[in-house]
Coordinates of C-alpha atoms and ligand atoms in Angstrom, one line a residue:
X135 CA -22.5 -0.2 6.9
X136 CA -19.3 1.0 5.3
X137 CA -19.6 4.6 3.0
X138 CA -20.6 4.1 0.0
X139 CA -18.1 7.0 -1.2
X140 CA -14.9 7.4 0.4
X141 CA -14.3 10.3 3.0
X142 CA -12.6 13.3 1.7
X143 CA -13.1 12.3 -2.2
X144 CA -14.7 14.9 -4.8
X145 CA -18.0 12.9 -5.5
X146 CA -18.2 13.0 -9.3
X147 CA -21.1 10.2 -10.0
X148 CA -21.6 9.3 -13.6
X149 CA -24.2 7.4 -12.6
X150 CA -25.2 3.9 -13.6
X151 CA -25.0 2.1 -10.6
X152 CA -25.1 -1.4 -11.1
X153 CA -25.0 -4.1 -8.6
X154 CA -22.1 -6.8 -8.5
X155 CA -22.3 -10.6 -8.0
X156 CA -21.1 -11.2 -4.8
X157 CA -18.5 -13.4 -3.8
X158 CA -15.1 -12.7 -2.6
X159 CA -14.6 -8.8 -1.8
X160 CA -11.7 -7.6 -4.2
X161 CA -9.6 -4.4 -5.3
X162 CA -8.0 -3.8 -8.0
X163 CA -5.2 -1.3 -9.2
X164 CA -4.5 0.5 -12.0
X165 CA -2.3 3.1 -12.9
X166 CA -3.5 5.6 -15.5
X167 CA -0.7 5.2 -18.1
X168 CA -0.7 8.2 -19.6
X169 CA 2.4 8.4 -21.5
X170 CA 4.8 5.5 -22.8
X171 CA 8.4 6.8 -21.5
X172 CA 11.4 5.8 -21.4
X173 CA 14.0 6.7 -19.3
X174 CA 16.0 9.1 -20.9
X175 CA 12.8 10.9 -22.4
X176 CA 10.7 11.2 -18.9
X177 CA 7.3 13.3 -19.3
X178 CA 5.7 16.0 -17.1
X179 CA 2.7 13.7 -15.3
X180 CA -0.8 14.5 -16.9
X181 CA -2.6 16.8 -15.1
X182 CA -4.9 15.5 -12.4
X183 CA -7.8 17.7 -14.0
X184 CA -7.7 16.1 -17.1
X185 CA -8.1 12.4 -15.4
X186 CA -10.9 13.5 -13.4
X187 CA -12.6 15.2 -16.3
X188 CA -12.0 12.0 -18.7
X189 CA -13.5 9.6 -16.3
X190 CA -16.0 12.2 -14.8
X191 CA -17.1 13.6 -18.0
X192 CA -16.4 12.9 -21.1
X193 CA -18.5 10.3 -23.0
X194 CA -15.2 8.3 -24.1
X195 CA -13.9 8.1 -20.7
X196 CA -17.0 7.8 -18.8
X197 CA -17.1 3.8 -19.8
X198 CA -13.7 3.5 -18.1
X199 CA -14.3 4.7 -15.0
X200 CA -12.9 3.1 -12.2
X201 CA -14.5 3.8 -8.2
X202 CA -11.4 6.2 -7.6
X203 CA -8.8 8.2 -9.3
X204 CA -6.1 8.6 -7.0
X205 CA -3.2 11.1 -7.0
X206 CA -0.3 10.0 -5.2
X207 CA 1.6 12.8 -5.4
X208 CA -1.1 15.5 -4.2
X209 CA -3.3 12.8 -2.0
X210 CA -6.0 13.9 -4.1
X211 CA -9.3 11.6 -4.9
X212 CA -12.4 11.3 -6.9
X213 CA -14.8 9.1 -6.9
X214 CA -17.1 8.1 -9.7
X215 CA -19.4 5.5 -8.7
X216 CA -20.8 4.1 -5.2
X217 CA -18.9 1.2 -3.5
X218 CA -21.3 -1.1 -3.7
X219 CA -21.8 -0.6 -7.5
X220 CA -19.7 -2.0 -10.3
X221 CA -17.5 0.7 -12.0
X222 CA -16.0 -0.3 -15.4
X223 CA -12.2 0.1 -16.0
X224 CA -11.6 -3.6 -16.8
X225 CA -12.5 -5.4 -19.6
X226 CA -15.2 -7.9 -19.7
X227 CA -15.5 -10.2 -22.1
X228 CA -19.0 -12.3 -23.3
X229 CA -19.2 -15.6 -21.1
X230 CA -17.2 -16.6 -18.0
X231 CA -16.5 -13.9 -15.0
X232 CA -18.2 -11.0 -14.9
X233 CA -15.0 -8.5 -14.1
X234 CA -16.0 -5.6 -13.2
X235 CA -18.6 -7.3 -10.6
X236 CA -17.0 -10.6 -9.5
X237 CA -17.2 -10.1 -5.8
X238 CA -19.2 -8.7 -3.1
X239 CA -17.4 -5.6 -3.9
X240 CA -15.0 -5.0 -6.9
X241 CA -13.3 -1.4 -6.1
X242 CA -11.4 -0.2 -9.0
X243 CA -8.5 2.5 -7.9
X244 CA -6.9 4.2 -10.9
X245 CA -3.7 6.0 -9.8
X246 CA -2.8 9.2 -11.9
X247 CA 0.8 7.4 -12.7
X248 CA 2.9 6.6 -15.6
X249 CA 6.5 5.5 -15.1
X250 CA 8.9 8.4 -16.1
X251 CA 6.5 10.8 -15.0
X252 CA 8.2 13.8 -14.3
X253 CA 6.9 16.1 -11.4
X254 CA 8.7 19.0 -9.7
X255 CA 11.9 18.1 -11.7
X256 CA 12.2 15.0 -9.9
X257 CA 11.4 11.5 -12.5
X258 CA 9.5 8.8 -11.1
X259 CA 10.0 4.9 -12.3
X260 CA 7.8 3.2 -10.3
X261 CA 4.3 4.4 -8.2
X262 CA 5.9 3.1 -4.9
X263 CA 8.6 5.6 -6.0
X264 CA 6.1 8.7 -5.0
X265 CA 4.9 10.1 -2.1
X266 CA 1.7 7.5 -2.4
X267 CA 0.0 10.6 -0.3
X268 CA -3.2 9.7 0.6
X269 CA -2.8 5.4 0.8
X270 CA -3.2 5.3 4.7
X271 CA -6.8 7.1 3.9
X272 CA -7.9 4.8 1.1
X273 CA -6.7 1.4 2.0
X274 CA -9.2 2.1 5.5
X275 CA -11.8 2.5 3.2
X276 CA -11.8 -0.1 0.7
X277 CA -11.0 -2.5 4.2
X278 CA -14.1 -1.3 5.7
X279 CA -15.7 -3.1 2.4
X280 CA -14.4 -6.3 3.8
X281 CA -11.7 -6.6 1.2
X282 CA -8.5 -8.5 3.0
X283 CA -4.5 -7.2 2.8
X284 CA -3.6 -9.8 0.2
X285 CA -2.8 -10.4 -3.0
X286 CA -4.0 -13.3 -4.3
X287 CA -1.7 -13.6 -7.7
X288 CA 0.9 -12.1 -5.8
X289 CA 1.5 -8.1 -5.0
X290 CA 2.9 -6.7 -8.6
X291 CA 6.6 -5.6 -8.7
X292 CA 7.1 -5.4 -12.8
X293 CA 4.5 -5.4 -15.7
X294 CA 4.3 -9.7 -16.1
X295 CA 0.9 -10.1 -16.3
X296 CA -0.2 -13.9 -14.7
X297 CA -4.2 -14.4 -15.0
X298 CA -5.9 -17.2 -13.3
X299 CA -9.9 -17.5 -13.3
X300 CA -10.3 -20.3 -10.4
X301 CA -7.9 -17.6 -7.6
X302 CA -9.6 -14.9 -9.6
X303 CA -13.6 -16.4 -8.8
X304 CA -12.4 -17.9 -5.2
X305 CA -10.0 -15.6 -3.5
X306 CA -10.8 -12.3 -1.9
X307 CA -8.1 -9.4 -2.2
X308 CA -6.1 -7.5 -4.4
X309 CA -5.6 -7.8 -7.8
X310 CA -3.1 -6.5 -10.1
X311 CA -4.9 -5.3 -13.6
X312 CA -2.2 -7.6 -14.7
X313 CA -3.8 -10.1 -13.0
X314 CA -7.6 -10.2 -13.9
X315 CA -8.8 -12.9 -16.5
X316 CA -10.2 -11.1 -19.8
X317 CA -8.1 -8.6 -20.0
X318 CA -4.5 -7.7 -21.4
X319 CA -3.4 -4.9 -19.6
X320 CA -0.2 -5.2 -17.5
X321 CA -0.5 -2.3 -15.2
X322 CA -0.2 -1.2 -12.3
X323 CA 3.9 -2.5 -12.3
X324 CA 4.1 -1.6 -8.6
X325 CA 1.6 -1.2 -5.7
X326 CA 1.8 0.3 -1.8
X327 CA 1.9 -1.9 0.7
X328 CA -1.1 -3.0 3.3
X329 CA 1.0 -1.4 6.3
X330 CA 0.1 2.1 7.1
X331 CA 2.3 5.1 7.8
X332 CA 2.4 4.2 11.3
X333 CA 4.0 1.2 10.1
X334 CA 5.6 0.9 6.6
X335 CA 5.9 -2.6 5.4
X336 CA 9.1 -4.3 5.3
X337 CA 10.8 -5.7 2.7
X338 CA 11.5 -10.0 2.9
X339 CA 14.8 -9.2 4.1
X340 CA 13.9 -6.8 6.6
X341 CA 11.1 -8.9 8.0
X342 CA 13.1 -12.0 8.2
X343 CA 15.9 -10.1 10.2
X344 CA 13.3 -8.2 12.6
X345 CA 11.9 -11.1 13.1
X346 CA 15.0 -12.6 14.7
X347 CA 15.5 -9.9 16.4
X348 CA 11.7 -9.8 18.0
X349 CA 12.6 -13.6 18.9
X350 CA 16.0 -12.7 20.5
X351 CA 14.7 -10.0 22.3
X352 CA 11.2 -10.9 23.9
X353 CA 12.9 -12.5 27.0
X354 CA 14.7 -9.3 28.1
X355 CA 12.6 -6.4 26.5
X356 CA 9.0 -7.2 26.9
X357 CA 8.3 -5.9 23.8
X358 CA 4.6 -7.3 24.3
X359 CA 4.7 -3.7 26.1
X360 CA 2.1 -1.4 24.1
X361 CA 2.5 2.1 23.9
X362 CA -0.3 4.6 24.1
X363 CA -0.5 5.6 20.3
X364 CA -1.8 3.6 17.5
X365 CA 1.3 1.2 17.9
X366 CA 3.0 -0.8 20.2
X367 CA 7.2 -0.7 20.8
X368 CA 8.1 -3.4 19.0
X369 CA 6.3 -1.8 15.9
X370 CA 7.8 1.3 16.3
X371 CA 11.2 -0.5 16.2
X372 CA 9.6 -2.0 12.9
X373 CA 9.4 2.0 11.5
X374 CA 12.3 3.0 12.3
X375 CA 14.0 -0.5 11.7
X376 CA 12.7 0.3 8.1
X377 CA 14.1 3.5 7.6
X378 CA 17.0 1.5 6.3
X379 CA 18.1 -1.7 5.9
X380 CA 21.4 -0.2 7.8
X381 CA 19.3 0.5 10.7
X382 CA 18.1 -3.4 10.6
X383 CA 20.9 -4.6 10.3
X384 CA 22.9 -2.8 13.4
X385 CA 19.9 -3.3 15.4
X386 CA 19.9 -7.2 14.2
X387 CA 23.8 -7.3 15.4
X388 CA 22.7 -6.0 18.9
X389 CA 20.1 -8.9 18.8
X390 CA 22.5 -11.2 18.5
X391 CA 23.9 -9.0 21.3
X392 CA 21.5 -9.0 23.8
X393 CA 20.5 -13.0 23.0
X394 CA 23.9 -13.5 25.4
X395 CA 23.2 -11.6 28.0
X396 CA 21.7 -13.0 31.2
X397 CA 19.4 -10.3 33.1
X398 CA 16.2 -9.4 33.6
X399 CA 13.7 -7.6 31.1
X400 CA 13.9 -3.5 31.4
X401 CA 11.1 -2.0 33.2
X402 CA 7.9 -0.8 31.2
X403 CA 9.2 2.8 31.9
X404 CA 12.3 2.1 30.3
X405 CA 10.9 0.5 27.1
X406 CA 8.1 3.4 26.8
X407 CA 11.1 5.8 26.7
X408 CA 12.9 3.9 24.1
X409 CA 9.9 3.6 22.0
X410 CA 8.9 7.2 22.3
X411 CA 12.3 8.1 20.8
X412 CA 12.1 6.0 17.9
X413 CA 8.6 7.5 17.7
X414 CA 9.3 10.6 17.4
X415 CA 12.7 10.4 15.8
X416 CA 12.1 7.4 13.3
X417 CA 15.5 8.4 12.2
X418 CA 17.2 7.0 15.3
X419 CA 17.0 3.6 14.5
X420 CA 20.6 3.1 14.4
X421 CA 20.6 5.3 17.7
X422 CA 18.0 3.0 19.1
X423 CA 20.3 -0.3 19.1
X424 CA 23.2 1.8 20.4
X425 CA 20.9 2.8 24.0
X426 CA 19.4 -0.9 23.9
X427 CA 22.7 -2.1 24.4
X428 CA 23.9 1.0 27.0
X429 CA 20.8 0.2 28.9
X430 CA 21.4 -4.1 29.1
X431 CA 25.0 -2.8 29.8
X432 CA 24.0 -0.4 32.8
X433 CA 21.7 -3.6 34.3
X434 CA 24.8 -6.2 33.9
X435 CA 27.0 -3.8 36.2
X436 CA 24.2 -2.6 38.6
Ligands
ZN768 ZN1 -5.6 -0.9 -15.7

């Protein structure tokens, strides 16, 4: 049985727990949307307090509540309301779905965000923009409630808002607010991705180019090889890879590279060292392609 409240979050229950329908296990984000900014006017973001007090306490925000308020820049969480249970930060209206509870599980994650948000001096247009501290921690959780790394209506990179009841009732996943039926919202704008920080998720581009490289380099590297931390080699190229799209792109050139040579794959040792580098240096992706080449040149002269 997964937790009912997520590990490490203040437990702030306001009570009435209701049960949802069932059905397809879904998340959905939100971002608080404190302030309407521009840029050239950015605002200090709201303190986190005053969120967790509004949903936590106060008889006007208490019928908002969402499961968790989440703050990205501190990893900070509170949860109002059990897993299981329905919280209430969408809007529901008489007849059809039944928002808040149209799934097995329907967890609701409010991050403390508005774009422009100013914190530290530094101004923030977008929630992938900030440190998203904390994401690892509570995507584990809400996929121990079965809810799968997809979005159905598409992952939200602007504030379009696209509803669809039949996805919405028949597809498992996550949900935009700007994508819920009933409701008119158009946040969150922007959402992490489903790879963790051992693996940060890759842009199209990127993918599409480490994917040629994975293909032009499995007959030589073994990259199959796994490692003794949470990922293998070839995912640790991934991390680095995605330091920059510089870093791809010189290690995609020495793909190309290496897909010319004749010669046998590098031993397990050798590939553990490589990947151990990139590991611990996730900078040295551009390093990375540079030894990958030295060490295919050193076996073509043996
Ligand atoms: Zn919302």
């Amino acid at each position: 049985m997964p937790a009912e409240w997520m590990p490490g979050a203040t437990r702030l229950d306001v009570g009435g727990h209701a049960p949802t329908d069932g059905g397809p296990p879904k998340a959905i984000g939100h971002i608080t949307w404190d302030e309407n900014t521009t840029p050239a006017r950015p605002l200090d973001l709201v303190p986190y307090e005053n969120l967790q007090s509004w949903f936590g306490r106060n008889p006007s925000g208490i019928p908002s509540a969402p499961h968790i308020l989440w703050d990205p820049f501190t990893g900070r969480f509170t949860q109002f309301l059990p897993a299981s249970s329905r919280s209430k930060s969408l809007a529901d209206k008489a007849g059809g779905t039944r928002t808040n509870r149209a799934g097995a599980v329907v967890i609701q994650v409010e991050a403390l965000f508005f774009p422009y948000c100013r914190v530290n001096g530094v101004v923030y247009a977008r929630l992938v923009d900030t440190p998203c501290k904390g994401w690892p921690a509570l995507l584990a959780w809400i996929r121990s409630w079965g809810v799968p790394d997809r979005w159905p209506m598409g992952r939200p990179t602007d504030f379009t808002s696209r509803r669809n009841e039949e996805i919405w009732e028949e597809e498992a996943g996550w949900y935009a607010h700007a994508h819920v039926p009933e409701n008119h919202h158009q946040d969150p704008g922007s959402w992490p991705g489903f790879a963790t920080e051992e693996a940060p998720d890759l842009d199209a581009t990127q993918a599409k180019q480490l994917a040629e490289l994975h293909k032009a380099l499995v007959p030589y590297m073994g990259w199959q090889y796994k490692g003794n931390g949470k990922v293998d080699a070839w995912a640790q190229v991934g991390i680095a890879a995605n330091q920059s799209t510089a870093a791809v792109k010189a290690i995609s050139a020495v793909g190309s590279k290496v897909d010319g040579l004749k010669t046998a794959a590098l031993t397990d040792a050798q590939v553990a060292m490589i990947a151990d580098k990139v590991a611990a240096h996730p900078a040295l992706a551009e390093r990375i392609a540079e030894l990958v080449a030295d060490k295919l040149a050193a076996r073509l002269t043996d």
